[in-house]
Tab-separated table of C-alpha atoms in Angstrom:
chain	number	residue	atom	x	y	z
Z	1097	UNK	CA	-5.413	-3.528	-5.990
Z	1098	UNK	CA	-4.856	-7.048	-4.638
Z	1099	UNK	CA	-5.151	-9.879	-7.157
Z	1100	UNK	CA	-5.759	-13.457	-6.078
Z	1101	UNK	CA	-5.465	-16.612	-8.124
Z	1102	UNK	CA	-7.207	-19.924	-7.532
Z	1103	UNK	CA	-5.406	-22.779	-5.807
Z	1104	UNK	CA	-5.578	-24.802	-9.022
Z	1105	UNK	CA	-3.369	-22.195	-10.740
Z	1106	UNK	CA	-0.533	-22.093	-8.222
Z	1107	UNK	CA	0.393	-25.732	-7.570
Z	1108	UNK	CA	3.022	-26.254	-10.274
Z	1109	UNK	CA	6.629	-26.702	-9.222
Z	1110	UNK	CA	7.593	-23.849	-11.513
Z	1111	UNK	CA	5.267	-21.507	-9.608
Z	1112	UNK	CA	5.943	-22.790	-6.107
Z	1113	UNK	CA	9.672	-23.570	-6.256
Z	1114	UNK	CA	11.067	-21.932	-9.382
Z	1115	UNK	CA	11.864	-25.515	-10.425
Z	1116	UNK	CA	13.004	-24.983	-13.974
Z	1117	UNK	CA	15.329	-23.128	-16.279
Z	1118	UNK	CA	15.145	-21.055	-19.436
Z	1119	UNK	CA	16.992	-19.427	-22.268
Z	1120	UNK	CA	16.354	-16.084	-23.933
Z	1121	UNK	CA	17.006	-15.950	-27.666
Z	1122	UNK	CA	17.191	-13.416	-30.485
Z	1123	UNK	CA	14.929	-14.171	-33.434
Z	1124	UNK	CA	16.319	-12.353	-36.473
Z	1125	UNK	CA	14.704	-12.555	-39.903
Z	1126	UNK	CA	12.737	-15.633	-38.919
Z	1127	UNK	CA	15.677	-17.560	-37.430
Z	1128	UNK	CA	16.747	-18.046	-33.829
Z	1129	UNK	CA	20.371	-17.022	-33.574
Z	1130	UNK	CA	22.833	-19.475	-31.989
Z	1131	UNK	CA	20.125	-22.107	-31.517
Z	1132	UNK	CA	22.655	-25.004	-31.265
Z	1133	UNK	CA	24.352	-23.269	-28.329
Z	1134	UNK	CA	21.023	-22.511	-26.641
Z	1135	UNK	CA	19.938	-26.122	-27.078
Z	1136	UNK	CA	23.236	-27.460	-25.731
Z	1137	UNK	CA	22.911	-25.289	-22.606
Z	1138	UNK	CA	19.296	-26.397	-22.065
Z	1139	UNK	CA	20.339	-30.053	-22.333
Z	1140	UNK	CA	23.149	-29.564	-19.796
Z	1141	UNK	CA	20.746	-27.809	-17.427
Z	1142	UNK	CA	18.175	-30.611	-17.706
Z	1143	UNK	CA	20.828	-33.164	-16.812
Z	1144	UNK	CA	22.213	-31.188	-13.890
Z	1145	UNK	CA	18.719	-30.517	-12.524
Z	1146	UNK	CA	17.603	-34.144	-13.070
Z	1147	UNK	CA	14.825	-33.020	-15.406
Z	1148	UNK	CA	13.507	-34.977	-18.358
Z	1149	UNK	CA	14.466	-33.434	-21.681
Z	1150	UNK	CA	11.554	-32.260	-23.829
Z	1151	UNK	CA	10.800	-33.590	-27.288
Z	1152	UNK	CA	13.372	-31.508	-29.137
Z	1153	UNK	CA	11.827	-32.162	-32.531
Z	1154	UNK	CA	8.560	-30.663	-31.255
Z	1155	UNK	CA	10.413	-27.699	-29.732
Z	1156	UNK	CA	12.286	-27.021	-32.963
Z	1157	UNK	CA	9.086	-27.342	-34.997
Z	1158	UNK	CA	7.443	-24.744	-32.734
Z	1159	UNK	CA	10.395	-22.392	-33.192
Z	1160	UNK	CA	10.221	-22.871	-36.963
Z	1161	UNK	CA	6.538	-21.872	-36.940
Z	1162	UNK	CA	7.213	-18.507	-35.315
Z	1163	UNK	CA	6.266	-15.709	-37.707
Z	1164	UNK	CA	9.007	-13.620	-39.261
Z	1165	UNK	CA	8.529	-10.225	-37.635
Z	1166	UNK	CA	12.032	-8.800	-37.822
Z	1167	UNK	CA	13.865	-8.802	-34.500
Z	1168	UNK	CA	12.087	-10.358	-31.518
Z	1169	UNK	CA	12.857	-11.871	-28.141
Z	1170	UNK	CA	11.995	-15.562	-27.784
Z	1171	UNK	CA	12.057	-17.131	-24.331
Z	1172	UNK	CA	12.004	-20.909	-24.010
Z	1173	UNK	CA	11.254	-22.109	-20.468
Z	1174	UNK	CA	11.446	-25.698	-19.230
Z	1175	UNK	CA	9.626	-26.476	-15.963
Z	1176	UNK	CA	9.492	-29.694	-13.991
Z	1177	UNK	CA	5.998	-31.135	-14.310
Z	1178	UNK	CA	3.578	-32.358	-11.657
Z	1179	UNK	CA	4.642	-34.974	-9.156
Z	1180	UNK	CA	6.763	-35.204	-6.074
Z	1181	UNK	CA	5.983	-33.760	-2.691
Z	1182	UNK	CA	7.674	-30.801	-1.078
Z	1183	UNK	CA	11.181	-30.608	-2.489
Z	1184	UNK	CA	11.166	-34.229	-3.650
Z	1185	UNK	CA	11.228	-34.885	-7.397
Z	1186	UNK	CA	10.157	-38.551	-7.358
Z	1187	UNK	CA	7.296	-39.008	-9.791
Z	1188	UNK	CA	8.005	-35.782	-11.681
Z	1189	UNK	CA	8.730	-37.313	-15.054
Z	1190	UNK	CA	7.318	-34.710	-17.426
Z	1191	UNK	CA	8.904	-31.427	-18.484
Z	1192	UNK	CA	6.554	-28.577	-19.352
Z	1193	UNK	CA	7.629	-26.328	-22.225
Z	1194	UNK	CA	6.635	-22.658	-22.407
Z	1195	UNK	CA	7.425	-20.490	-25.426
Z	1196	UNK	CA	6.972	-16.719	-25.188
Z	1197	UNK	CA	7.729	-13.921	-27.661
Z	1198	UNK	CA	8.122	-10.210	-27.000
Z	1199	UNK	CA	9.399	-7.072	-28.682
Z	1200	UNK	CA	13.121	-6.583	-29.091
Z	1201	UNK	CA	14.898	-4.020	-26.853
Z	1202	UNK	CA	15.986	-1.747	-29.685
Z	1203	UNK	CA	18.320	0.312	-27.487
Z	1204	UNK	CA	20.764	-2.575	-27.806
Z	1205	UNK	CA	21.441	-1.529	-31.404
Z	1206	UNK	CA	22.657	1.859	-30.147
Z	1207	UNK	CA	24.662	0.193	-27.376
Z	1208	UNK	CA	26.521	-1.947	-29.913
Z	1209	UNK	CA	27.583	1.096	-31.910
Z	1210	UNK	CA	28.152	3.684	-29.203
Z	1211	UNK	CA	29.126	1.558	-26.223
Z	1212	UNK	CA	28.048	2.179	-22.639
Z	1213	UNK	CA	29.431	3.338	-19.320
Z	1214	UNK	CA	29.707	0.465	-16.870
Z	1215	UNK	CA	29.258	0.965	-13.148
Z	1216	UNK	CA	30.097	-1.207	-10.155
Z	1217	UNK	CA	27.255	-2.799	-8.191
Z	1218	UNK	CA	27.237	-2.708	-4.408
Z	1219	UNK	CA	25.159	-5.895	-4.270
Z	1220	UNK	CA	27.044	-9.164	-4.618
Z	1221	UNK	CA	26.281	-12.662	-5.845
Z	1222	UNK	CA	26.235	-15.413	-3.256
Z	1223	UNK	CA	28.105	-18.647	-3.853
Z	1224	UNK	CA	25.886	-21.379	-5.331
Z	1225	UNK	CA	28.070	-24.078	-6.915
Z	1226	UNK	CA	25.115	-26.453	-7.420
Z	1227	UNK	CA	23.545	-23.946	-9.814
Z	1228	UNK	CA	26.632	-22.198	-11.185
Z	1229	UNK	CA	26.382	-21.534	-14.905
Z	1230	UNK	CA	22.673	-22.328	-15.136
Z	1231	UNK	CA	19.903	-19.896	-16.037
Z	1232	UNK	CA	17.343	-21.123	-13.531
Z	1233	UNK	CA	13.809	-19.798	-13.171
Z	1234	UNK	CA	14.643	-18.143	-9.851
Z	1235	UNK	CA	16.406	-14.872	-10.700
Z	1236	UNK	CA	15.809	-12.900	-7.501
Z	1237	UNK	CA	19.455	-11.872	-7.150
Z	1238	UNK	CA	19.288	-10.339	-10.612
Z	1239	UNK	CA	15.963	-8.647	-9.792
Z	1240	UNK	CA	17.569	-6.957	-6.784
Z	1241	UNK	CA	20.703	-6.018	-8.708
Z	1242	UNK	CA	18.597	-4.550	-11.517
Z	1243	UNK	CA	16.702	-2.506	-8.942
Z	1244	UNK	CA	20.047	-1.138	-7.742
Z	1245	UNK	CA	20.959	-0.106	-11.304
Z	1246	UNK	CA	17.636	1.672	-11.696
Z	1247	UNK	CA	17.990	3.452	-8.356
Z	1248	UNK	CA	21.475	4.675	-9.314
Z	1249	UNK	CA	20.651	5.534	-12.938
Z	1250	UNK	CA	23.153	3.030	-14.371
Z	1251	UNK	CA	22.757	1.140	-17.660
Z	1252	UNK	CA	24.757	-1.829	-16.411
Z	1253	UNK	CA	27.091	-2.766	-13.606
Z	1254	UNK	CA	29.852	-5.226	-12.759
Z	1255	UNK	CA	28.877	-7.719	-10.069
Z	1256	UNK	CA	31.372	-9.360	-7.714
Z	1257	UNK	CA	30.824	-12.472	-5.647
Z	1258	UNK	CA	30.994	-12.515	-1.875
Z	1259	UNK	CA	34.771	-13.072	-2.072
Z	1260	UNK	CA	35.301	-9.955	-4.189
Z	1261	UNK	CA	35.937	-11.854	-7.429
Z	1262	UNK	CA	34.601	-10.487	-10.753
Z	1263	UNK	CA	31.582	-12.507	-11.898
Z	1264	UNK	CA	29.522	-10.802	-14.605
Z	1265	UNK	CA	27.275	-7.833	-15.274
Z	1266	UNK	CA	23.661	-7.861	-14.082
Z	1267	UNK	CA	22.255	-9.017	-17.441
Z	1268	UNK	CA	25.381	-9.944	-19.374
Z	1269	UNK	CA	28.654	-11.821	-19.376
Z	1270	UNK	CA	31.876	-9.869	-19.168
Z	1271	UNK	CA	35.147	-9.956	-21.113
Z	1272	UNK	CA	38.260	-7.820	-20.955
Z	1273	UNK	CA	41.527	-7.577	-22.862
Z	1274	UNK	CA	44.985	-6.722	-21.547
Z	1275	UNK	CA	47.577	-6.491	-24.326
Z	1276	UNK	CA	46.957	-9.625	-26.445
Z	1277	UNK	CA	45.326	-11.702	-23.691
Z	1278	UNK	CA	41.531	-12.003	-23.302
Z	1279	UNK	CA	39.863	-12.867	-19.993
Z	1280	UNK	CA	36.400	-13.831	-18.782
Z	1281	UNK	CA	35.258	-14.955	-15.305
Z	1282	UNK	CA	35.399	-18.726	-14.710
Z	1283	UNK	CA	31.891	-18.785	-13.114
Z	1284	UNK	CA	32.610	-21.866	-11.003
Z	1285	UNK	CA	30.434	-20.773	-8.074
Z	1286	UNK	CA	27.755	-18.550	-9.648
Z	1287	UNK	CA	26.839	-16.664	-12.810
Z	1288	UNK	CA	25.442	-17.819	-16.151
Z	1289	UNK	CA	27.268	-19.547	-18.988
Z	1290	UNK	CA	25.870	-17.349	-21.767
Z	1291	UNK	CA	25.590	-18.476	-25.367
Z	1292	UNK	CA	27.511	-15.527	-26.828
Z	1293	UNK	CA	30.159	-16.139	-24.153
Z	1294	UNK	CA	30.380	-19.747	-25.395
Z	1295	UNK	CA	30.619	-18.547	-29.004
Z	1296	UNK	CA	33.514	-16.196	-28.189
Z	1297	UNK	CA	35.383	-18.903	-26.263
Z	1298	UNK	CA	34.951	-21.254	-29.244
Z	1299	UNK	CA	35.999	-18.503	-31.659
Z	1300	UNK	CA	39.143	-17.405	-29.811
Z	1301	UNK	CA	40.133	-20.789	-28.401
Z	1302	UNK	CA	43.207	-20.786	-26.161
Z	1303	UNK	CA	43.466	-17.029	-26.417
Z	1304	UNK	CA	40.661	-16.731	-23.830
Z	1305	UNK	CA	41.547	-17.390	-20.197
Z	1306	UNK	CA	38.718	-18.159	-17.745
Z	1307	UNK	CA	39.858	-16.698	-14.448
Z	1308	UNK	CA	38.941	-15.790	-10.883
Z	1309	UNK	CA	40.119	-12.189	-10.979
Z	1310	UNK	CA	39.950	-9.290	-8.528
Z	1311	UNK	CA	38.389	-5.971	-9.456
Z	1312	UNK	CA	41.801	-4.449	-10.189
Z	1313	UNK	CA	41.919	-6.489	-13.407
Z	1314	UNK	CA	39.173	-4.313	-14.887
Z	1315	UNK	CA	40.834	-1.068	-13.810
Z	1316	UNK	CA	43.951	-2.267	-15.650
Z	1317	UNK	CA	42.171	-3.514	-18.796
Z	1318	UNK	CA	42.792	-2.092	-22.273
Z	1319	UNK	CA	39.312	-3.060	-23.450
Z	1320	UNK	CA	36.079	-4.324	-21.820
Z	1321	UNK	CA	32.928	-5.630	-23.455
Z	1322	UNK	CA	29.627	-7.221	-22.465
Z	1323	UNK	CA	27.744	-10.070	-24.136
Z	1324	UNK	CA	24.362	-11.703	-24.081
Z	1325	UNK	CA	22.041	-13.278	-26.637
Z	1326	UNK	CA	20.093	-10.057	-27.207
Z	1327	UNK	CA	22.714	-7.319	-26.978
Z	1328	UNK	CA	25.316	-9.361	-28.846
Z	1329	UNK	CA	28.640	-7.657	-28.069
Z	1330	UNK	CA	28.647	-4.192	-26.472
Z	1331	UNK	CA	31.849	-2.185	-25.957
Z	1332	UNK	CA	32.443	-0.380	-22.662
Z	1333	UNK	CA	33.722	3.163	-23.149
Z	1334	UNK	CA	33.989	3.954	-19.435
Z	1335	UNK	CA	34.155	1.889	-16.253
Z	1336	UNK	CA	33.608	3.363	-12.800
Z	1337	UNK	CA	34.764	6.800	-13.951
Z	1338	UNK	CA	37.741	5.589	-16.031
Z	1339	UNK	CA	37.564	6.201	-19.801
Z	1340	UNK	CA	38.657	3.395	-22.104
Z	1341	UNK	CA	40.112	4.452	-25.408
Z	1342	UNK	CA	38.599	3.522	-28.751
Z	1343	UNK	CA	38.757	1.928	-31.351
Z	1344	UNK	CA	37.806	-1.170	-29.264
Z	1345	UNK	CA	39.678	-3.318	-31.785
Z	1346	UNK	CA	38.871	-6.746	-30.317
Z	1347	UNK	CA	35.219	-5.941	-29.706
Z	1348	UNK	CA	34.733	-4.567	-33.224
Z	1349	UNK	CA	36.432	-7.575	-34.841
Z	1350	UNK	CA	34.223	-9.988	-32.889
Z	1351	UNK	CA	31.110	-7.931	-33.658
Z	1352	UNK	CA	31.778	-8.263	-37.380
Z	1353	UNK	CA	32.162	-12.037	-37.106
Z	1354	UNK	CA	29.086	-12.359	-34.914
Z	1355	UNK	CA	26.888	-10.519	-37.404
Z	1356	UNK	CA	27.796	-13.092	-40.058
Z	1357	UNK	CA	26.427	-16.107	-38.172
Z	1358	UNK	CA	22.843	-17.366	-37.894
């Protein structure tokens, strides 16, 4: 069945151009986890996209009013308001705030304990240095990559860029350990600077190297794990047919520390 909407409902820049950005957060026991890191990323995105920042006190008051319903997903979206013509942003001085809540993907709890098998995506991320690191409202590359995972029956997959460099997983950031060194993609030309990724980099300091690495680095890794604000830290027990040996010492140590923070 075809559904049509009125012209008055489809004139916003968010609808027409994907002109905005968002963050997805884990509400646990009435509190949004890692809120300072989410807020810091939203502020950076506003500045890079030349968007007005919202009234943060009003945003935080709205988050504080959310009912305590155990574990939930909270999405905070910031869209450029009315004004401008075509691609131009002149006159667009207001930022529209949208707050949405949904049920928590409970399979992530099992993933954290049991780990997952990680595949390798055939689709690749194009270079987009103007938007690198940002979680913009246009996520069509991720939609297509997720469709590939579903078609192939994979839980998650590593995504390379068009130069063959490791970038991230479809819905998560990626870390790996070789001996005592820890690595994560630099994400200078694409990808998302995730909040749990930022927390790990802050936690481990100089021990983490942000790199532009070829795929061979993962085949040679002693340990691989995924991160995002909902899954937390998930160990990888197999990658592209290669089994990684437990006990996933680095992942487990970071998991324990992560569970202790708000």
